[in-house]
Coordinates of C-alpha atoms and ligand atoms in Angstrom, one line a residue:
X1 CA -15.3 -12.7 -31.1
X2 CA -12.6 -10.2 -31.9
X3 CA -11.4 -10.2 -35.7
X4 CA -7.8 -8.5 -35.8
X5 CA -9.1 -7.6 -39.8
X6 CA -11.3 -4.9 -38.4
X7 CA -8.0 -2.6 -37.5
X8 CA -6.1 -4.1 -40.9
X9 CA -9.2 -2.4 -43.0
X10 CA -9.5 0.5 -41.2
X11 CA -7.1 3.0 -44.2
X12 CA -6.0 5.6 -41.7
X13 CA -1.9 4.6 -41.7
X14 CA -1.3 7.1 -38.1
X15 CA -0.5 4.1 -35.7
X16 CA -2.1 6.5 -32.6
X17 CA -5.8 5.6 -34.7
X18 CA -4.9 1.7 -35.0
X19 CA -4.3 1.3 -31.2
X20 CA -7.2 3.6 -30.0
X21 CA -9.2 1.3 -32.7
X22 CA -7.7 -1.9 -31.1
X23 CA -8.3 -0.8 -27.6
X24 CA -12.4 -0.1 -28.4
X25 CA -12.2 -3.4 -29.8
X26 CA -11.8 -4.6 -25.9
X27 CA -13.1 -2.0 -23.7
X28 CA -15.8 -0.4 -26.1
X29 CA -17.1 3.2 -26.4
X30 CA -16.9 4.6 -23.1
X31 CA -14.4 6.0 -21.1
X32 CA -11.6 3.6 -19.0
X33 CA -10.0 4.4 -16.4
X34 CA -6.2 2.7 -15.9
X35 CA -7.2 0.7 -13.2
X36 CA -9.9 0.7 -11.0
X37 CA -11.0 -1.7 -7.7
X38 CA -13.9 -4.1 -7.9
X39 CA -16.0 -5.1 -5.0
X40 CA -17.8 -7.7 -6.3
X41 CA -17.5 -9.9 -3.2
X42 CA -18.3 -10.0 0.6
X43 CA -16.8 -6.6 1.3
X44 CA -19.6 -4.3 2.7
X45 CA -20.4 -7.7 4.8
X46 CA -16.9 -7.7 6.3
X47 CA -16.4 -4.5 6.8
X48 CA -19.9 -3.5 8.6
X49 CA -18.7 -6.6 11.0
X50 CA -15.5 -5.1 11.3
X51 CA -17.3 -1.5 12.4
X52 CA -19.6 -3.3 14.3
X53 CA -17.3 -4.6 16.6
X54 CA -15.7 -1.6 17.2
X55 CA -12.1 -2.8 16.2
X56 CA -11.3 -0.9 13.7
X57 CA -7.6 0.2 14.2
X58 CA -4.7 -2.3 14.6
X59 CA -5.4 -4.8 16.8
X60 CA -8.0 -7.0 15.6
X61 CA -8.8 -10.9 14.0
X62 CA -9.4 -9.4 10.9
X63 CA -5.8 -8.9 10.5
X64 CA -4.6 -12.3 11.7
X65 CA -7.2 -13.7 9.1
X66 CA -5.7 -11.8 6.7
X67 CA -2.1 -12.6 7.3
X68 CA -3.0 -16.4 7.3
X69 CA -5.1 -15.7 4.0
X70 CA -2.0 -14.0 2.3
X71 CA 0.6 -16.8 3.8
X72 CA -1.7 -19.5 2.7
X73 CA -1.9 -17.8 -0.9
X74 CA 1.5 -16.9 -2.0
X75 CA 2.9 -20.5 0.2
X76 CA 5.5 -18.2 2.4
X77 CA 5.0 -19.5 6.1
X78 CA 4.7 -15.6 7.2
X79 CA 2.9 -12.5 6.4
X80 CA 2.8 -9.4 8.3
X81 CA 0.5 -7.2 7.0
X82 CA 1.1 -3.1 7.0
X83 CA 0.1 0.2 6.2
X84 CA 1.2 0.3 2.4
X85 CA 3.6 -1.8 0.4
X86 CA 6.7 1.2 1.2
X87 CA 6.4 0.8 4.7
X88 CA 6.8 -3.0 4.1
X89 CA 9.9 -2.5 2.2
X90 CA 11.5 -0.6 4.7
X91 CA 11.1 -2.6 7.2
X92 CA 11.8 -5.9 5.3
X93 CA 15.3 -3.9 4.2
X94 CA 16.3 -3.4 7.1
X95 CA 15.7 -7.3 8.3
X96 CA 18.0 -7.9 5.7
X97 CA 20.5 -5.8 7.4
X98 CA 20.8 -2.9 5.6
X99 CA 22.0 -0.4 7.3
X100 CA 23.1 3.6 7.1
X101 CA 25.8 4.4 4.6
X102 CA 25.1 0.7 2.4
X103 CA 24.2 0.7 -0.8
X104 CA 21.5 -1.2 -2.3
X105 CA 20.9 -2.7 -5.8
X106 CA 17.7 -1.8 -7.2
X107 CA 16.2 -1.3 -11.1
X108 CA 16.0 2.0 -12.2
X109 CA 12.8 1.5 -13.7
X110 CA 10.9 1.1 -10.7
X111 CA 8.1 3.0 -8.9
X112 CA 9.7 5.7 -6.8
X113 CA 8.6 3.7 -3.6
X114 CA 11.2 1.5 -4.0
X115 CA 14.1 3.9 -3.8
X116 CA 12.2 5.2 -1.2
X117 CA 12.1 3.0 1.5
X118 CA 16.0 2.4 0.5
X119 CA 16.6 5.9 1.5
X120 CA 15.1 5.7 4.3
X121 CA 17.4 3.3 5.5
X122 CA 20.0 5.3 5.6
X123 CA 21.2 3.8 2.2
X124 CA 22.1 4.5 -1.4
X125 CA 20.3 2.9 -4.5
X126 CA 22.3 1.7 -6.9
X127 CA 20.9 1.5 -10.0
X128 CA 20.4 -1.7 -12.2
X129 CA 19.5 -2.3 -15.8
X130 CA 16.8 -4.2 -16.8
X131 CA 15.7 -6.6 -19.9
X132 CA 13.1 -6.8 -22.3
X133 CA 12.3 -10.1 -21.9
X134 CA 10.6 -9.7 -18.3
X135 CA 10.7 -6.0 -17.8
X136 CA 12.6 -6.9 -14.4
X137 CA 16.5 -7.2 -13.5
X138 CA 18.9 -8.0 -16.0
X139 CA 21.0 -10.6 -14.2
X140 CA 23.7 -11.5 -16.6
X141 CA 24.6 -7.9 -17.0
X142 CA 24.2 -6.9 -13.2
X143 CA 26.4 -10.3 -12.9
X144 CA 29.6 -9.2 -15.5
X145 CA 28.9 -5.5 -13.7
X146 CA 29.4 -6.9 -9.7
X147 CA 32.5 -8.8 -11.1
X148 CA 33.8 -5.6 -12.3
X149 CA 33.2 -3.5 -8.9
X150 CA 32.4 -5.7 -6.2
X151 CA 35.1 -6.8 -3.8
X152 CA 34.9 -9.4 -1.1
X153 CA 35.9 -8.0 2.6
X154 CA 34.8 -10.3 5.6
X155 CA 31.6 -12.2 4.2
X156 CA 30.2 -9.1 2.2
X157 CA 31.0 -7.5 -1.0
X158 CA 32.0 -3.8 -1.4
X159 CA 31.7 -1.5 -3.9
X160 CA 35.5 -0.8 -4.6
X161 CA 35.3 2.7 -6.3
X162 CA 32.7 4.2 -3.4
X163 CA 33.7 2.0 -0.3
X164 CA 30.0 1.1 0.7
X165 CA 28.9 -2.4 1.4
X166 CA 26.7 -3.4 -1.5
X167 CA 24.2 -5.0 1.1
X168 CA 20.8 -6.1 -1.2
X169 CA 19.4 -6.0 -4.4
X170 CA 15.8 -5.4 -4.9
X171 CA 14.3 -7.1 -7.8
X172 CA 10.9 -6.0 -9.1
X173 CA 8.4 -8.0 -10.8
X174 CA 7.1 -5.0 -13.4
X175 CA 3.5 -4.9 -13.9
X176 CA 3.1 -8.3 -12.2
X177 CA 6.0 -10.0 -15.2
X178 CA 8.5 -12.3 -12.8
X179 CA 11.5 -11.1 -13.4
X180 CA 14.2 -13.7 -13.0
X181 CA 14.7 -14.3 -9.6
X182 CA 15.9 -17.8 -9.6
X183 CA 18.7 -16.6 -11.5
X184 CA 19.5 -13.3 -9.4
X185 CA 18.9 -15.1 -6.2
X186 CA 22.1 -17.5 -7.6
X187 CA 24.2 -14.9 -8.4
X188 CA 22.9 -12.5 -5.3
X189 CA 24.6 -15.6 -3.1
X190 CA 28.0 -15.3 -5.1
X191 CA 28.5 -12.0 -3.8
X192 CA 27.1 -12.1 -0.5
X193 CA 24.5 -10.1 -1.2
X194 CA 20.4 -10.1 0.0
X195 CA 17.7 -10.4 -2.0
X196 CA 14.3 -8.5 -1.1
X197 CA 11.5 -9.1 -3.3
X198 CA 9.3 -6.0 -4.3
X199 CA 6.5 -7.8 -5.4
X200 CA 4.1 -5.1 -4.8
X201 CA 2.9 -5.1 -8.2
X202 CA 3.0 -9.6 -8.5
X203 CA 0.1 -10.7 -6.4
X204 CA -0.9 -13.8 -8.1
X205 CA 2.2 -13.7 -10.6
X206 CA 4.4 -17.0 -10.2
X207 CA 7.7 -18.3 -11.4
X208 CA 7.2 -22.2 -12.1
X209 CA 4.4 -22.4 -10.0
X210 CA 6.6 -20.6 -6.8
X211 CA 4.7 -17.3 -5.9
X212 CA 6.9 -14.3 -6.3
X213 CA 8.0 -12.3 -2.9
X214 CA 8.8 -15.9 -1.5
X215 CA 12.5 -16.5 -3.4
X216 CA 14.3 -14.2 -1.0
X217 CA 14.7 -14.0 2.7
X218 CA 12.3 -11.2 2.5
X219 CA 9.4 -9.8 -0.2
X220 CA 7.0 -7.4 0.1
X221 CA 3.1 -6.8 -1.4
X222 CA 1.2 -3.7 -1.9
X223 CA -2.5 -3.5 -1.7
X224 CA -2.8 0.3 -2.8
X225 CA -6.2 1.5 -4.7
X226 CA -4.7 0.8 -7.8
X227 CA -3.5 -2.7 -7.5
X228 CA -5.0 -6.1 -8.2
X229 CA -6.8 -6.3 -4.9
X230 CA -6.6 -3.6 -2.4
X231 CA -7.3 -2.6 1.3
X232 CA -7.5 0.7 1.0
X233 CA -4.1 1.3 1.6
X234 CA -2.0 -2.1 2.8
X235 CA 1.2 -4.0 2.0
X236 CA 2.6 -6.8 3.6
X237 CA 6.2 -8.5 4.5
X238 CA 6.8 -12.3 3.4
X239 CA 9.0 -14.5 4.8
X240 CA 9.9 -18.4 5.6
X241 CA 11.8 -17.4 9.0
X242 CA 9.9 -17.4 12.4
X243 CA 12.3 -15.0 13.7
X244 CA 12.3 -12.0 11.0
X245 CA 8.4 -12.3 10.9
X246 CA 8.4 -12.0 15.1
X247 CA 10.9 -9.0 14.7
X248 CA 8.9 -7.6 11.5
X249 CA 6.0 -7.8 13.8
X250 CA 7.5 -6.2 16.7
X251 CA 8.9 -3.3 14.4
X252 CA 5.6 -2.4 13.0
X253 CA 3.4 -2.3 16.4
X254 CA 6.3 0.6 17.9
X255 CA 8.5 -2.2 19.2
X256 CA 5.9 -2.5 21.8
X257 CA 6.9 -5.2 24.4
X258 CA 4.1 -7.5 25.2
X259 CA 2.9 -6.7 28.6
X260 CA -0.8 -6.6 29.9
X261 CA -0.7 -2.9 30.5
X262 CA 2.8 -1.6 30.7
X263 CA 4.0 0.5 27.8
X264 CA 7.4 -0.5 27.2
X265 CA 9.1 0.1 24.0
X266 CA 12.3 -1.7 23.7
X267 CA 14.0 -0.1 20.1
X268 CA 12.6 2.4 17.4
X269 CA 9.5 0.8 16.0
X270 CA 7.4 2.3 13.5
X271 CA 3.9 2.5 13.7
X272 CA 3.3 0.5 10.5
X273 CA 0.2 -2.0 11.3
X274 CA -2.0 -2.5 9.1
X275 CA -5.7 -1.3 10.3
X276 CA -8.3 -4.0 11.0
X277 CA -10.3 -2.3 9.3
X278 CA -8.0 -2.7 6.1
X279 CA -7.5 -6.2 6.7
X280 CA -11.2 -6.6 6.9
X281 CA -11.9 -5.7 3.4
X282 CA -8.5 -7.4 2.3
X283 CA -10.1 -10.6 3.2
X284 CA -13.4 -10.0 1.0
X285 CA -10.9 -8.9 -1.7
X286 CA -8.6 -12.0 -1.9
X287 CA -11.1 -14.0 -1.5
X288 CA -12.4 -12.3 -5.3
X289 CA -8.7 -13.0 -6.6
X290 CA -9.0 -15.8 -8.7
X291 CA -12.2 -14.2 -10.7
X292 CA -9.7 -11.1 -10.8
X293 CA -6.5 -12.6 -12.1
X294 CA -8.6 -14.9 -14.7
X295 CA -10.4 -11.5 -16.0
X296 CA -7.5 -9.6 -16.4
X297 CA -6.1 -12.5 -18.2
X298 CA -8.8 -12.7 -20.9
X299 CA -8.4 -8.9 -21.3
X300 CA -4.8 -9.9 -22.1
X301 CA -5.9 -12.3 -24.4
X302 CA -8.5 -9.6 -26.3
X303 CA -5.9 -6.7 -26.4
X304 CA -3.8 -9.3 -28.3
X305 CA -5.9 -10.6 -30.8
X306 CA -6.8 -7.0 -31.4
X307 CA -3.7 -5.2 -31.4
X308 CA -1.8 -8.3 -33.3
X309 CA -2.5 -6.5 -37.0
X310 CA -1.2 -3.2 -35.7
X311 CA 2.5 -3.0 -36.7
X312 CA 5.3 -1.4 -35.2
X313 CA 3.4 -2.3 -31.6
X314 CA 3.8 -5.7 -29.2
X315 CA 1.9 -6.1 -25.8
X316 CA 4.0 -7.9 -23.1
X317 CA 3.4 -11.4 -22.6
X318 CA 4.2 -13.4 -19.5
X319 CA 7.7 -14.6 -19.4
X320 CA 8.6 -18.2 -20.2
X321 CA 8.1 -20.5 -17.3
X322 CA 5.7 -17.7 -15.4
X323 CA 2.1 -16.8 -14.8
X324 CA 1.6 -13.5 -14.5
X325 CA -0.9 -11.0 -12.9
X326 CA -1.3 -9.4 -16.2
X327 CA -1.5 -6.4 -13.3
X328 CA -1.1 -3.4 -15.9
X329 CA -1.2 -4.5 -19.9
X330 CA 1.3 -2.7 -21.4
X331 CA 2.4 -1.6 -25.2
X332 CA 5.7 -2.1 -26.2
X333 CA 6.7 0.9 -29.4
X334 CA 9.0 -0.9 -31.9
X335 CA 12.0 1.8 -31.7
X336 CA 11.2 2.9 -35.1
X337 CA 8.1 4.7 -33.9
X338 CA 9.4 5.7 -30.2
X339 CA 8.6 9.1 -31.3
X340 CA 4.8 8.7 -31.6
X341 CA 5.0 7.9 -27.7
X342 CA 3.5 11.2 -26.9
X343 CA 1.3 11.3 -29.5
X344 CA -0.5 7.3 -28.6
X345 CA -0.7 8.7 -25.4
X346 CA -2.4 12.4 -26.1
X347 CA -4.5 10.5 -29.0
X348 CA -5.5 7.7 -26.5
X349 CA -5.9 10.0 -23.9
X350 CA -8.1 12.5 -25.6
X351 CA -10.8 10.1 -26.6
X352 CA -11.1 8.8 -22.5
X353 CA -8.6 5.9 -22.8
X354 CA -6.4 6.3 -20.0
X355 CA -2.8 5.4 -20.8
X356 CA 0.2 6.0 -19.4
X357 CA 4.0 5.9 -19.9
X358 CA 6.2 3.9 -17.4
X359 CA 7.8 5.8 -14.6
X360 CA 10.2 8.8 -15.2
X361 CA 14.0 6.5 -14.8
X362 CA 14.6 6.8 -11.1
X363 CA 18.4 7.6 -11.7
X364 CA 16.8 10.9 -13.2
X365 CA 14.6 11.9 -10.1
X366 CA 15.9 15.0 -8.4
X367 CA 16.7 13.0 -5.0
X368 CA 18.3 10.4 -6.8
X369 CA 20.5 11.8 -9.4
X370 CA 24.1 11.6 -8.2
X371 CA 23.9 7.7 -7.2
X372 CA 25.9 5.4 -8.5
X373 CA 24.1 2.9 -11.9
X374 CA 25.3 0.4 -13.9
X375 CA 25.3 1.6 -17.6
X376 CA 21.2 1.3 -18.5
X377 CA 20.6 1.4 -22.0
X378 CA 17.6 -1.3 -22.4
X379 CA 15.9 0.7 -19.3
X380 CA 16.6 4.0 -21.3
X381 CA 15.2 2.2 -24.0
X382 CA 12.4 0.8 -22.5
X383 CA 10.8 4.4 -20.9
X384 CA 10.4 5.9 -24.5
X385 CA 8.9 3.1 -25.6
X386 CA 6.5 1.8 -23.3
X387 CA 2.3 2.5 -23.0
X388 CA 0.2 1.0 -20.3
X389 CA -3.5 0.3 -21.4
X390 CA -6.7 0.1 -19.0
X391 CA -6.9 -2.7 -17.6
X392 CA -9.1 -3.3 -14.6
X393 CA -10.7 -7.1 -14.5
X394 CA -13.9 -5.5 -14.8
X395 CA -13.2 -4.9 -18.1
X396 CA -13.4 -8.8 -18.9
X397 CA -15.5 -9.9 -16.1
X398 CA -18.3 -12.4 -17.0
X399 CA -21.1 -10.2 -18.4
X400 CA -19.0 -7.1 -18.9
X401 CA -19.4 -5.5 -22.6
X402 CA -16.4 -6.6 -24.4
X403 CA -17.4 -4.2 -27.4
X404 CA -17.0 -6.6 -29.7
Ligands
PLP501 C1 2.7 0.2 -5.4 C2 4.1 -0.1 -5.3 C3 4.8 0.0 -4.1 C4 4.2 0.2 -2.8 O1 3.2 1.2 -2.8 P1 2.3 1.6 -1.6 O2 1.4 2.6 -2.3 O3 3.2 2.2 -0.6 O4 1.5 0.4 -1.1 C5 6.2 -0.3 -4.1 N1 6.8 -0.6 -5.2 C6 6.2 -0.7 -6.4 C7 7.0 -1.1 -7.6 C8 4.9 -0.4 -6.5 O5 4.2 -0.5 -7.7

């Protein structure tokens, strides 16, 4: 068992020694990655039937089985799985409708993916704060800030100082934390306004007991090397309606019309299938997710008993009413010691403890710095502050070290 006294006794007052202390409570002596994959299941058996069939690219059952898997899973009544979680976003954005010259509301702390596949709709991100409490959207303040510069025209909102239809807003659940999209999806409806889930990062996370991707018309999953399962590379689209999973379909396989051997392509598609090989190991992997998300949650509960006596320092717990992935544990600075960011991360960093800080604001990426944001303080606030520890579920898997 962990005793939180250990990192009390220990006299050295620089808080960068506490937390590395704290952290080889958990993980022990050796070096940890961020986050790495385990393949602890039936994924060399799936895949060698997978190469022995000789479908390996996108057609292929392994893919169906998959998407019935992932639909089954997360209770949306379709998945389409794709190439990575970015192409998945685009294409779900633009089933919402957006379209060139819209604008699009999205967090500015995000991965840049998001903003991404916005651009490449043609359309403008539009920055968002975010809260404390769940890392994701702040919704009363993005509610007082539509009221301020939304204006209804014909069904939609517009933004009234840049005259672009405010078309969607793209929550995010941040490191697997729900964000509150009950409550956004409410206010989203006010104004007119779609809601696409980027739930890349929430595989397993829910929001009383309702899988998150599946409160808008559309939501999207990543299954990147770095994520709580993966296929290699892999995302998928979620949806409830028969029609927008048929047309996701058809947009990812080149708009291909069925036809036993004409090629007839009937808009721009996008050659965004997901591999059967990908699928293949996808199903071995979700397969291993509940042994996955129930590690990774007693690593949460470790880090927290050890980090409780460090002061100054909070690790981010699931939001009220939520089960989360506990995807990346992450370290919350008190602002009095925001300054010692950089010096946690070197000091963690030296000793082969890989930590990280959130993503670099998005408003203050190169390609994104004259769009419009909402004023972003607890975002702004948030970046200095925050420290993401290792945490792969092999790091609390039955019979793994613990270092204790
Ligand atoms: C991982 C991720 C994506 C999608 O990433 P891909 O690498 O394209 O699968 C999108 N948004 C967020 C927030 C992510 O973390």
């Amino acid at each position: 068992m962990i005793t939180s006294g250990v990192v009390k006794a220990c006299d050295d007052s620089d808080i960068g020694a506490q937390i590395v202390a704290a952290i080889r409570m958990v993980v022990g002596g050796r070096a940890v990655a961020l986050h790495e994959p385990h393949f602890g299941g039936n994924e060399w058996h799936y895949l060698k039937d997978c190469l022995d069939s000789t479908f390996v690219s996108s057609v292929g059952p392994w893919v169906n089985r998959f998407e019935d898997l992932l639909a089954a899973y997360t209770g949306a009544r379709f998945a389409v799985a794709t190439v990575n979680g970015t192409a998945a976003l685009h294409i779900a954005l633009q089933l919402a409708g957006v379209v060139h010259h819209d604008e699009v509301l999205v967090p500015a702390l995000t991965f840049v993916a998001t903003s991404n596949a916005i651009a490449y709709c043609g359309a403008v991100p539009h920055f968002v704060e975010s809260e404390e409490r769940t890392l994701g959207v702040d919704v009363a303040a993005l509610r007082d800030y539509l009221a301020g510069i939304a204006e209804r025209r014909d069904g939609v909102s517009v933004n009234r100082f840049t005259g672009r239809v405010l078309r969607a807003v793209v929550p995010m659940h941040t490191f697997g934390h729900p964000a509150d999209v009950e409550t956004l999806a409410a206010v989203a409806g006010e104004f007119g306004i779609a809601v696409v889930e980027d739930a890349a990062e929430s595989l397993g996370s829910t929001r009383r007991g309702r899988h998150t991707g599946t409160f808008g018309a559309l939501g999207t999953l990543s299954f990147n090397g770095n994520k709580t399962i993966t296929t290699g590379g892999g995302g998928a689209i979620l949806t409830d309606d028969a029609d927008l999973a048929l047309r996701a379909k058809h947009l990812t396989t080149t708009a291909r019309v069925t036809h036993r051997w004409e090629y007839r392509h009937d808009e721009i598609g996008y050659n965004y299938r997901m591999p059967n090989l990908n699928a293949a190991l996808g199903c071995a992997q979700l397969e291993q997710l509940p042994v996955l998300l129930a590690a990774k949650r007693r690593l949460h509960e470790r880090y927290a008993a050890a980090l409780a006596s460090v002061p100054d320092v909070r690790l981010i717990d699931e939001p009220e009413g939520c089960r989360s992935n506990f995807w990346l544990q992450t370290l919350l600075l008190d602002q009095s010691v925001e300054t010692e960011r950089n010096s946690v991360l070197a000091r963690t960093n030296d000793v082969g403890i890989m930590t990280r800080p959130v993503w670099v604001l998005n408003h203050r990426l190169p390609a994104y710095a004259g769009v419009p944001r909402m004023p972003l303080p607890v975002a702004e606030s948030l970046e200095r502050r925050i420290i993401n520890l290792p945490s792969s579920a092999q790091l609390a898997l039955p019979g793994a070290a613990d270092g204790s």
